Amino acid sequence: MLEEDTPIVTATGVVKRYGGRPALDGATFAVGPGITGLLGANGAGKTTLFGLLLGLHHPDEGALSVLGLDPRHSGAEVRALVGYSPEHHTLPPDIRAHDLVRHIAEVHGLPAREATARASDALWQVGLGEERFRPFGTMSTGQKQRVKLAQAIAHDPALVLLDEPTDGLDPVQRDDMLALIRRVSHEFGLDVVLSSHLLEEVERICDAAVILAEGRVVRAGPLRELVGADGGLLVDTDTDPAGFVAWLAARGLDVRTDGWRLQVAAAGAAVPAGPSDLYDLVRDGAVATGTGIRRLVERTVRLEDVFLEVAE
Amino acid sequence: MTGPDGARAYDAPAPVGLQSGRADAAGTARILDRGYRSYDGPRLGPTGAVRALAVQTMQRALGLHRSAGSKVLPLLSLGLAYIPAIVFVGISVFASQRDGRIRTFLPSYGEYYGFVSAAIIVFVAFVAPEVLCTDRRHGMLGLYLASPLTRTTYLLGKALGVLAVLALVTLGPVLLFLIANILNGTGPEGVGGVLTTLGRAVLAGLAVAVVQTALSLAIASVTTRRAVAAAAVILVIMSTSVFDGVLVRQAGASNLVFLTDLLQLPLELVRRIYGEQGHVRPWARTIDTSTIAAAYLAWTIAFGGFVVARYRRLQVTK
């Protein structure tokens, strides 16, 4: 049994190469309870990471731990505790949703009678009532995503891995699916790792994020640490700010410019760190250089900013 | 409000057409929402997973829980395999009541397989492709390997399922024939005779099913297209048999070419199990039983090894 503060997943320097090309290159991160978003463009290494977490292939270097187990040596034990929803929607079209979910629950070790009951419950919980007896191939993309979610939770896993769970959904269906995933974590008490290339949906429902780019983990941590106020200021001036920028930089501040818009942040320990001190310095600089200020606000960082910063 | 087992209960006016719900005196229905429940019961582990997979494989191959169209081919093949047995049972009953000489037209247990070889080939050709190609084509393999199953136990479950279904054709009709003969008083003499024949029937039925399972799985592991795999299975079985006949009869090749005949080799092994001599390929009589058994084992291991090697290399994460 895991302690409450034990990470669900830890990766330490994980390297995985295919044909000499690194799919994962020294990934180090920890995933805690709740919903964690695995963010990255196509080819960033998200699906490779899922495969490693499930013990389907093994890292060339580094170590992984899932629910306190090493997937390299305890793959079957890990997989018994994990529910997995694949990215594709091409499951056998002639199998009924209920039969599919029941069968996957049985394969995860549930006795037949229990698997049958839990399949009905899981499909009901994801919003499929009478539709559960329809063949998979006759369902809409939204219903298929729900069936995939149901088969991932029916055997009561400790961790649910969802690969692109909103792929192919329209905006309304996507909202419903995100609400459902939030419910799975917050109401059902299951920890979730979902992969996505959509920043907005990770920002909306995740408690933490791991951002992958070209096989490297470029940011990881709770969302409240990755986004929100970063202690810097956003300043819009009404004239060319060159003198103002020089004045601020001379006082050790990190200043980035985008036309007449400035992003001002403390750059080191020698300069004031708090926003209120920054406000004072900006005020003094504006007065000293005769620069008019149209807007002065605390800077907030969104996942998009993190992503763009990484891309740069 | 919380009910038994943590279920949440809501009192609400009974909607028209509500299928379940207990109306109380005030005319309200009680809807029980069991909510999401954790599971603390036993988990059956890899053994349970293999069993569940084998059962599902059998059901899929037989068209159970599927459309009516999916049941046509399995039923047709089963009919092809069982109808001769039923006819022979009828003849046997008729012979015991009327004219015993008719019994001489009945095949021996070993010869019976010659009558159902068409049904066996049809069954072999569509069962393994149905259960193996479909899993890869429709992404089920990824779901299975995300469970306690490994690639090896997955193949074990599939092989057991295919074997059980093939045994319906290779073992079932002979057992039916045997039981009918026993009940008719025309079966083997004494308990010892019955048990010996029963043992031979089981061994022979499994012998045919095992090598054909391995062969069909090997071919089905190469393509995701069921029709291609099915055609390839038939082609391989028939072509090896034709080559055997042509090479030995026409080209004067060694009798040992018979060991490459994937249709007749298992049937010859069946005849040896029953202590009979085959007449379809007379040159097989010159090959001793241990050589035939060794060739049978080599083919089975080669096909099985090919499937395992093929699945070890498959990329399945997506």
XYZ file of C-alpha atoms in Angstrom:
630
model
C 0.000 0.000 0.000
C 1.364 3.399 -0.937
C 1.722 6.131 1.638
C -0.320 9.229 0.890
C 2.701 11.367 0.062
C 4.375 8.684 -2.074
C 4.493 9.684 -5.743
C 2.315 7.538 -7.996
C 4.970 7.550 -10.704
C 8.632 8.512 -10.562
C 11.073 8.597 -13.447
C 14.787 9.158 -12.962
C 16.970 9.804 -15.975
C 14.886 7.560 -18.236
C 16.349 7.053 -21.697
C 14.636 5.050 -24.426
C 16.083 4.809 -27.910
C 14.626 3.375 -31.086
C 17.227 2.675 -33.736
C 19.700 5.016 -32.069
C 17.212 7.895 -31.979
C 16.159 8.837 -28.444
C 12.394 8.725 -27.951
C 12.972 9.700 -24.318
C 16.165 11.425 -23.341
C 16.876 11.503 -19.606
C 13.295 12.057 -18.412
C 13.102 12.852 -14.709
C 9.831 13.728 -12.994
C 7.368 12.632 -10.332
C 3.606 12.282 -10.604
C 1.531 12.774 -7.476
C -2.096 11.983 -6.699
C -4.872 13.631 -8.723
C -4.879 14.359 -12.444
C -1.580 14.852 -14.220
C -1.352 16.030 -17.795
C 1.372 14.680 -20.024
C 1.810 17.465 -22.522
C 3.747 17.455 -25.709
C 3.530 17.714 -29.452
C 3.155 14.596 -31.574
C 6.381 12.617 -31.350
C 7.377 14.187 -28.038
C 7.525 10.797 -26.342
C 4.133 10.619 -24.590
C 3.072 7.240 -25.944
C 6.567 5.836 -25.424
C 6.339 6.916 -21.803
C 2.966 5.171 -21.407
C 4.510 2.005 -22.838
C 7.349 2.219 -20.325
C 4.960 2.825 -17.429
C 3.007 -0.281 -18.433
C 6.191 -2.317 -18.673
C 5.584 -3.057 -22.372
C 9.142 -2.028 -23.091
C 12.010 -1.147 -20.829
C 14.201 1.928 -20.481
C 17.710 1.715 -21.918
C 18.896 3.813 -18.976
C 17.376 5.198 -15.804
C 14.694 3.923 -13.457
C 10.910 3.999 -13.288
C 8.548 3.350 -10.430
C 4.783 2.977 -10.812
C 2.680 2.595 -7.658
C 5.871 1.622 -5.839
C 6.686 -1.153 -8.341
C 9.336 -1.362 -11.027
C 7.563 -2.061 -14.348
C 10.706 -3.728 -15.696
C 10.491 -6.535 -13.147
C 6.841 -6.379 -12.062
C 5.090 -5.509 -15.310
C 2.124 -7.827 -14.787
C 1.596 -6.569 -11.213
C 1.752 -2.952 -12.384
C -0.676 -3.581 -15.233
C -3.137 -5.304 -12.894
C -3.333 -2.019 -10.952
C -3.506 0.263 -13.976
C -6.354 1.053 -16.351
C -5.355 2.090 -19.860
C -7.359 3.794 -22.548
C -5.640 3.802 -25.955
C -5.603 6.682 -28.389
C -7.281 4.907 -31.292
C -11.015 4.269 -31.684
C -10.702 1.177 -33.833
C -11.678 -1.480 -31.303
C -13.579 -4.426 -32.843
C -16.744 -2.933 -34.348
C -18.885 -6.026 -33.840
C -18.327 -6.409 -30.096
C -20.914 -4.895 -27.786
C -19.689 -2.207 -25.428
C -20.761 -4.155 -22.356
C -19.031 -7.324 -23.568
C -15.831 -5.398 -24.223
C -15.760 -3.728 -20.806
C -16.679 -6.968 -19.027
C -14.001 -8.888 -20.879
C -11.262 -6.354 -20.124
C -12.295 -6.410 -16.442
C -12.017 -10.214 -16.476
C -8.607 -10.039 -18.109
C -7.581 -7.745 -15.259
C -8.432 -10.560 -12.863
C -12.018 -9.938 -11.807
C -14.236 -13.021 -11.479
C -16.868 -13.288 -14.232
C -19.873 -12.340 -12.107
C -18.111 -9.321 -10.606
C -16.802 -8.246 -14.018
C -20.324 -8.320 -15.464
C -21.736 -6.184 -12.661
C -18.868 -3.706 -12.706
C -18.999 -3.379 -16.502
C -22.611 -2.238 -16.253
C -21.746 0.127 -13.398
C -18.731 1.610 -15.195
C -20.690 2.173 -18.411
C -23.483 3.745 -16.406
C -21.000 6.014 -14.623
C -19.607 7.301 -17.935
C -23.102 8.068 -19.160
C -23.949 5.030 -21.256
C -27.236 3.420 -20.242
C -29.056 1.291 -22.775
C -26.384 2.130 -25.344
C -24.063 -0.243 -23.552
C -25.509 -3.170 -25.482
C -24.791 -1.616 -28.858
C -21.865 -2.851 -30.977
C -18.820 -0.607 -30.655
C -18.757 0.107 -34.388
C -22.226 1.708 -34.330
C -21.287 4.266 -31.690
C -20.352 7.918 -32.122
C -16.806 9.044 -31.387
C -17.969 10.533 -28.081
C -19.582 7.242 -27.044
C -16.483 5.314 -28.088
C -14.312 7.534 -25.896
C -16.682 6.848 -23.008
C -16.525 3.108 -23.590
C -12.723 3.295 -23.597
C -12.831 5.211 -20.321
C -15.267 2.662 -18.853
C -13.024 -0.284 -19.738
C -10.109 1.545 -18.102
C -11.918 2.019 -14.762
C -14.160 -1.065 -14.526
C -11.598 -3.192 -12.683
C -11.036 -0.455 -10.079
C -7.447 0.431 -10.923
C -5.241 2.567 -8.712
C -4.009 4.559 -11.698
C -5.679 5.357 -15.006
C -3.632 6.183 -18.109
C -5.633 7.992 -20.793
C -3.976 8.476 -24.163
C -5.492 11.536 -25.883
C -8.945 11.020 -24.320
C -10.538 13.951 -26.153
C -9.179 13.097 -29.583
C -11.828 13.479 -32.257
C -14.430 15.089 -29.990
C -16.335 18.267 -30.777
C -16.158 21.116 -28.211
C -19.301 20.033 -26.358
C -18.239 16.400 -26.217
C -14.783 17.508 -25.085
C -16.239 19.511 -22.210
C -18.296 16.488 -21.165
C -15.288 14.174 -21.358
C -13.105 16.544 -19.328
C -15.833 16.793 -16.685
C -16.005 13.018 -16.638
C -12.250 12.646 -16.185
C -12.354 15.165 -13.357
C -15.122 13.071 -11.797
C -13.082 9.890 -12.187
C -10.308 11.469 -10.151
C -12.115 13.641 -7.651
C -15.255 11.546 -7.051
C -14.106 8.004 -7.786
C -10.733 8.583 -6.133
C -8.628 7.252 -9.015
C -5.351 8.908 -9.960
C -5.203 9.835 -13.621
C -2.399 10.547 -16.062
C -3.691 11.812 -19.371
C -1.699 12.636 -22.441
C -2.685 15.555 -24.587
C -1.306 18.057 -27.005
C -4.014 20.573 -26.047
C -2.747 23.016 -23.433
C -6.148 24.397 -22.636
C -7.655 21.112 -21.526
C -4.689 20.263 -19.322
C -4.918 23.704 -17.754
C -8.619 23.193 -17.124
C -8.651 19.881 -15.306
C -5.150 18.836 -14.305
C -3.566 19.253 -10.915
C -0.067 18.860 -12.329
C 1.664 18.656 -15.679
C 4.704 17.056 -17.234
C 5.760 18.818 -20.414
C 7.729 16.782 -22.925
C 9.599 18.105 -25.931
C 11.681 15.896 -28.186
C 11.929 13.227 -25.517
C 13.030 15.571 -22.745
C 11.021 16.670 -19.730
C 11.213 20.433 -19.952
C 8.862 21.300 -17.086
C 7.131 19.205 -14.459
C 5.227 19.982 -11.317
C 1.940 21.098 -9.855
C 0.011 23.385 -12.150
C -0.131 26.110 -9.490
C 3.664 26.271 -9.689
C 3.836 26.164 -13.473
C 1.154 28.749 -14.161
C -0.290 31.810 -12.436
C 1.565 34.817 -11.064
C 5.312 34.501 -11.546
C 6.369 37.540 -9.504
C 7.047 39.631 -12.600
C 5.253 42.676 -13.988
C 3.789 43.532 -17.366
C 4.277 47.169 -18.347
C 2.760 48.920 -21.385
C 4.428 52.279 -22.144
C 3.180 55.128 -24.327
C 6.601 55.979 -25.806
C 9.717 54.161 -26.966
C 10.879 52.462 -23.768
C 14.617 52.152 -24.668
C 15.818 54.505 -21.923
C 13.383 53.034 -19.417
C 14.607 49.501 -20.249
C 18.239 50.554 -19.837
C 17.430 52.154 -16.481
C 15.734 48.987 -15.214
C 18.439 46.690 -16.588
C 21.097 48.812 -14.885
C 19.385 47.925 -11.601
C 19.764 44.227 -12.253
C 16.231 43.508 -13.479
C 15.456 41.058 -16.245
C 13.561 43.042 -18.887
C 12.082 41.624 -22.073
C 10.532 43.860 -24.654
C 7.864 43.327 -27.251
C 7.470 46.731 -28.896
C 6.276 49.082 -26.196
C 5.353 46.176 -23.902
C 7.834 45.166 -21.194
C 8.051 42.038 -19.059
C 9.975 42.908 -15.929
C 11.209 40.333 -13.449
C 13.788 40.054 -10.700
C 16.798 38.361 -12.218
C 18.876 37.464 -9.176
C 19.216 37.513 -5.433
C 20.813 40.980 -5.428
C 17.644 42.674 -6.621
C 14.309 42.960 -4.919
C 12.226 39.829 -5.319
C 8.721 40.797 -4.303
C 6.200 42.386 -6.668
C 5.781 45.389 -4.411
C 9.506 46.151 -4.675
C 9.302 45.773 -8.436
C 6.368 48.184 -8.538
C 8.519 50.761 -6.723
C 11.443 50.299 -9.108
C 9.234 50.557 -12.190
C 7.623 53.689 -10.805
C 11.035 55.242 -10.073
C 12.354 54.274 -13.537
C 9.339 55.766 -15.279
C 9.778 59.016 -13.399
C 13.545 59.116 -13.981
C 13.274 58.499 -17.745
C 10.065 60.434 -18.318
C 8.248 57.371 -19.637
C 4.468 57.293 -19.559
C 2.871 54.070 -18.363
C -0.458 52.994 -19.872
C -0.791 49.691 -17.988
C 1.035 48.081 -15.091
C -0.119 44.619 -13.945
C 1.253 41.542 -12.285
C 2.337 39.071 -14.946
C 0.586 35.704 -15.038
C 1.967 32.711 -16.839
C -0.243 30.265 -18.728
C 0.783 26.849 -19.936
C 0.956 28.340 -23.397
C 3.702 30.717 -22.191
C 5.607 27.807 -20.676
C 5.248 25.869 -23.874
C 6.352 28.757 -26.067
C 9.282 29.472 -23.769
C 10.339 25.857 -24.094
C 9.950 26.003 -27.864
C 12.218 29.059 -28.011
C -29.023 9.939 1.547
C -26.804 6.888 1.634
C -28.147 3.394 1.243
C -26.650 -0.091 1.575
C -23.164 -0.631 0.046
C -22.627 3.101 -0.024
C -25.285 3.536 -2.670
C -26.859 6.951 -2.770
C -30.618 7.012 -2.828
C -32.806 9.722 -4.222
C -36.522 10.068 -3.812
C -38.110 11.359 -6.950
C -41.499 11.359 -8.646
C -41.899 8.212 -10.713
C -41.313 9.027 -14.351
C -43.530 7.377 -16.893
C -41.981 4.179 -18.154
C -39.508 3.789 -15.315
C -38.489 0.176 -15.535
C -37.342 -0.360 -12.000
C -38.006 1.444 -8.812
C -40.157 0.792 -5.760
C -43.192 2.999 -5.585
C -44.137 4.029 -2.070
C -47.504 5.097 -0.758
C -46.912 8.705 -1.802
C -46.433 7.623 -5.414
C -42.737 8.300 -5.523
C -40.073 6.007 -6.913
C -36.723 5.397 -5.296
C -33.808 5.538 -7.651
C -30.694 3.874 -6.331
C -27.431 5.273 -7.613
C -24.791 2.814 -6.548
C -22.051 5.290 -7.477
C -18.544 4.148 -8.205
C -17.561 1.350 -5.868
C -14.069 0.223 -5.088
C -13.337 -3.481 -5.487
C -11.730 -5.386 -2.654
C -12.533 -8.917 -3.799
C -10.140 -11.507 -5.205
C -8.137 -10.846 -8.340
C -7.378 -13.937 -10.344
C -4.046 -12.759 -11.766
C -2.409 -13.999 -14.971
C -4.114 -17.417 -14.707
C -7.530 -15.790 -14.648
C -6.501 -13.508 -17.503
C -5.423 -16.455 -19.662
C -8.662 -18.305 -18.883
C -10.789 -15.243 -19.690
C -8.905 -14.749 -22.942
C -9.236 -18.403 -23.946
C -12.986 -18.369 -23.278
C -13.448 -15.128 -25.203
C -11.382 -16.556 -28.075
C -13.670 -19.589 -28.255
C -16.764 -17.414 -28.160
C -15.461 -15.142 -30.890
C -14.451 -18.054 -33.127
C -17.891 -19.624 -32.734
C -19.661 -16.303 -33.376
C -21.183 -16.134 -29.889
C -22.283 -12.638 -28.705
C -21.955 -11.555 -32.337
C -24.247 -11.045 -35.313
C -26.101 -13.941 -36.957
C -23.801 -13.704 -39.978
C -20.782 -14.423 -37.794
C -22.295 -17.746 -36.757
C -22.804 -19.118 -40.277
C -19.278 -20.341 -41.007
C -18.667 -21.958 -37.596
C -22.027 -23.738 -37.741
C -21.350 -24.873 -41.302
C -17.951 -26.278 -40.338
C -19.363 -27.993 -37.278
C -22.089 -29.483 -39.475
C -19.501 -30.755 -41.947
C -17.609 -32.406 -39.100
C -20.557 -33.904 -37.204
C -22.885 -34.954 -40.027
C -20.671 -37.921 -41.076
C -20.549 -39.075 -37.447
C -24.336 -38.849 -37.161
C -24.789 -40.725 -40.459
C -22.348 -43.442 -39.376
C -24.115 -43.772 -36.036
C -27.381 -44.216 -37.915
C -25.828 -46.851 -40.169
C -24.373 -48.606 -37.153
C -27.772 -48.735 -35.414
C -29.422 -49.908 -38.628
C -26.755 -52.595 -39.116
C -27.158 -53.930 -35.589
C -30.925 -54.280 -36.133
C -31.044 -55.483 -39.736
C -27.968 -56.504 -41.627
C -24.624 -56.724 -39.856
C -22.742 -56.787 -43.169
C -23.473 -53.085 -43.642
C -21.090 -52.431 -40.748
C -18.161 -53.259 -42.991
C -18.830 -49.959 -44.798
C -18.280 -47.999 -41.602
C -14.883 -46.324 -41.192
C -12.565 -47.130 -38.340
C -11.902 -44.423 -35.776
C -8.605 -43.607 -37.512
C -10.231 -43.470 -40.928
C -12.939 -41.109 -39.709
C -10.560 -38.136 -40.010
C -10.419 -38.646 -43.759
C -14.170 -37.865 -43.894
C -13.863 -34.660 -41.901
C -10.582 -33.319 -43.268
C -12.508 -30.700 -45.303
C -14.261 -29.467 -42.172
C -10.945 -29.406 -40.303
C -9.270 -27.329 -43.019
C -12.173 -24.863 -43.195
C -12.188 -24.517 -39.418
C -8.419 -24.147 -39.227
C -8.487 -21.567 -41.996
C -10.875 -19.168 -40.372
C -10.551 -19.660 -36.602
C -7.008 -18.406 -35.957
C -7.231 -15.476 -38.404
C -10.518 -14.491 -36.813
C -9.065 -14.303 -33.328
C -5.491 -13.180 -34.006
C -5.748 -10.802 -36.984
C -8.741 -9.033 -35.450
C -6.815 -8.238 -32.270
C -3.995 -6.593 -34.179
C -6.189 -4.892 -36.767
C -8.504 -3.369 -34.168
C -6.020 -2.523 -31.439
C -7.207 -5.149 -28.940
C -3.664 -6.421 -28.601
C -2.642 -3.108 -27.018
C -5.482 -3.408 -24.503
C -4.578 -6.993 -23.679
C -0.916 -6.186 -23.163
C -1.916 -3.320 -20.865
C -3.394 -6.001 -18.580
C -1.584 -8.652 -16.506
C -1.130 -10.620 -19.742
C 2.334 -10.729 -21.294
C 2.981 -11.459 -24.943
C 3.598 -15.099 -24.056
C 0.523 -15.539 -21.865
C -1.554 -13.707 -24.467
C -0.464 -16.235 -27.077
C -1.081 -19.055 -24.612
C -4.651 -17.870 -24.050
C -5.236 -17.516 -27.770
C -3.710 -20.927 -28.522
C -5.834 -22.614 -25.836
C -8.967 -20.971 -27.246
C -8.159 -21.986 -30.823
C -7.186 -25.475 -29.695
C -10.466 -25.929 -27.837
C -12.473 -24.805 -30.853
C -10.527 -27.023 -33.240
C -10.959 -29.914 -30.822
C -14.715 -29.534 -31.320
C -14.076 -30.703 -34.881
C -11.135 -33.045 -34.420
C -12.242 -34.708 -31.201
C -15.984 -34.175 -30.792
C -17.305 -36.221 -33.747
C -15.076 -39.214 -32.964
C -16.193 -39.155 -29.330
C -19.800 -38.986 -30.509
C -19.168 -41.940 -32.821
C -17.494 -43.882 -30.010
C -20.219 -43.190 -27.453
C -22.932 -44.106 -29.934
C -21.145 -47.356 -30.741
C -20.801 -48.196 -27.053
C -24.503 -47.501 -26.414
C -25.380 -49.543 -29.491
C -23.315 -52.461 -28.223
C -20.954 -52.237 -31.187
C -18.141 -50.399 -29.391
C -14.860 -51.736 -28.011
C -14.939 -54.838 -25.834
C -14.888 -54.384 -22.059
C -13.922 -51.449 -19.873
C -10.260 -51.766 -20.855
C -11.114 -51.626 -24.536
C -13.355 -48.610 -24.058
C -10.701 -46.739 -22.060
C -7.985 -47.584 -24.598
C -10.101 -46.371 -27.514
C -11.152 -43.300 -25.550
C -7.509 -42.471 -24.784
C -6.574 -42.936 -28.433
C -9.496 -40.731 -29.549
C -8.438 -37.919 -27.215
C -4.780 -38.216 -28.192
C -5.584 -38.357 -31.908
C -8.025 -35.452 -31.764
C -5.536 -33.295 -29.900
C -2.711 -34.350 -32.242
C -4.582 -32.977 -35.238
C -5.731 -29.858 -33.386
C -2.316 -28.925 -31.914
C -0.308 -28.816 -35.150
C -3.121 -27.110 -37.034
C -3.444 -24.534 -34.234
C 0.282 -23.800 -34.426
C 0.208 -23.585 -38.230
C -2.800 -21.293 -38.412
C -1.498 -19.030 -35.627
C 1.838 -18.743 -37.428
C 0.197 -17.655 -40.662
C -2.275 -15.353 -38.889
C 0.635 -13.643 -37.115
C 1.986 -12.369 -40.432
C -0.991 -10.337 -41.653
C -3.811 -8.309 -40.139
C -6.174 -9.295 -42.940
C -8.346 -12.283 -42.025
C -9.221 -13.228 -45.603
C -5.564 -13.232 -46.640
C -4.605 -15.351 -43.631
C -7.474 -17.794 -44.221
C -6.542 -18.206 -47.893
C -2.880 -18.637 -46.948
C -3.711 -21.383 -44.425
C -5.680 -23.352 -47.016
C -3.003 -22.753 -49.653
C -0.166 -23.926 -47.400
C -1.975 -27.073 -46.240
C -3.181 -28.051 -49.695
C 0.011 -27.169 -51.564
C 2.251 -29.207 -49.250
C -0.047 -32.176 -49.765
C -0.074 -31.745 -53.550
C 3.715 -31.366 -53.669
C 4.107 -34.520 -51.584
C 1.938 -36.487 -53.990
C 3.500 -35.095 -57.157
C 7.115 -35.308 -56.003
C 6.889 -38.885 -54.738
C 4.536 -40.309 -57.385
C 5.677 -38.407 -60.472
C 9.258 -37.376 -59.748
C 10.277 -40.415 -57.745
C 11.403 -38.334 -54.784
C 12.170 -39.875 -51.401
C 9.267 -41.156 -49.341
C 10.463 -38.798 -46.630
C 8.895 -35.914 -48.589
C 5.736 -37.134 -46.888
C 7.045 -35.470 -43.719
C 6.365 -32.069 -45.348
C 2.734 -32.943 -46.107
C 0.901 -30.787 -43.561
C -2.477 -32.297 -44.420
C -1.617 -35.996 -44.319
C 1.187 -35.982 -41.721
C -1.116 -35.402 -38.716
C -3.705 -37.800 -40.166
C -1.017 -40.461 -40.558
C -0.007 -39.892 -36.931
C -3.660 -40.416 -35.998
C -3.683 -43.748 -37.843
C -0.517 -44.802 -36.021
C -2.144 -43.868 -32.698
C -4.994 -46.230 -33.569
C -2.493 -48.814 -34.792
C -3.802 -48.617 -38.370
C -2.165 -48.298 -41.775
C -2.977 -45.451 -44.115
C -3.853 -45.926 -47.785
C -4.050 -42.316 -49.026
C -0.252 -42.032 -49.130
C 0.996 -45.656 -49.327
C 4.628 -44.549 -49.202
C 4.044 -43.203 -45.676
C 3.892 -46.862 -44.505
C 7.641 -47.128 -45.054
C 8.332 -44.362 -42.537
C 8.491 -45.493 -38.944
C 6.220 -43.953 -36.314
C 9.024 -42.299 -34.363
C 10.102 -40.371 -37.483
C 6.532 -39.279 -38.133
C 6.120 -38.204 -34.506
C 9.448 -36.333 -34.628
C 8.436 -34.496 -37.827
C 5.085 -33.645 -36.274
C 6.791 -32.217 -33.198
C 9.311 -30.287 -35.289
C 6.560 -28.625 -37.326
C 4.584 -27.786 -34.188
C 7.611 -26.283 -32.446
C 8.669 -24.389 -35.568
C 5.233 -22.838 -36.075
C 4.861 -22.071 -32.362
C 8.357 -20.570 -32.192
C 7.627 -18.425 -35.221
C 4.503 -16.979 -33.591
C 6.315 -16.228 -30.329
C 9.246 -14.598 -32.151
C 6.884 -12.555 -34.283
C 4.923 -11.249 -31.296
C 8.061 -10.405 -29.340
C 8.972 -7.914 -32.044
C 5.539 -6.347 -32.426
C 5.193 -2.700 -31.456
C 1.909 -2.475 -29.596
C 1.787 0.668 -27.470
C -0.622 2.451 -29.815
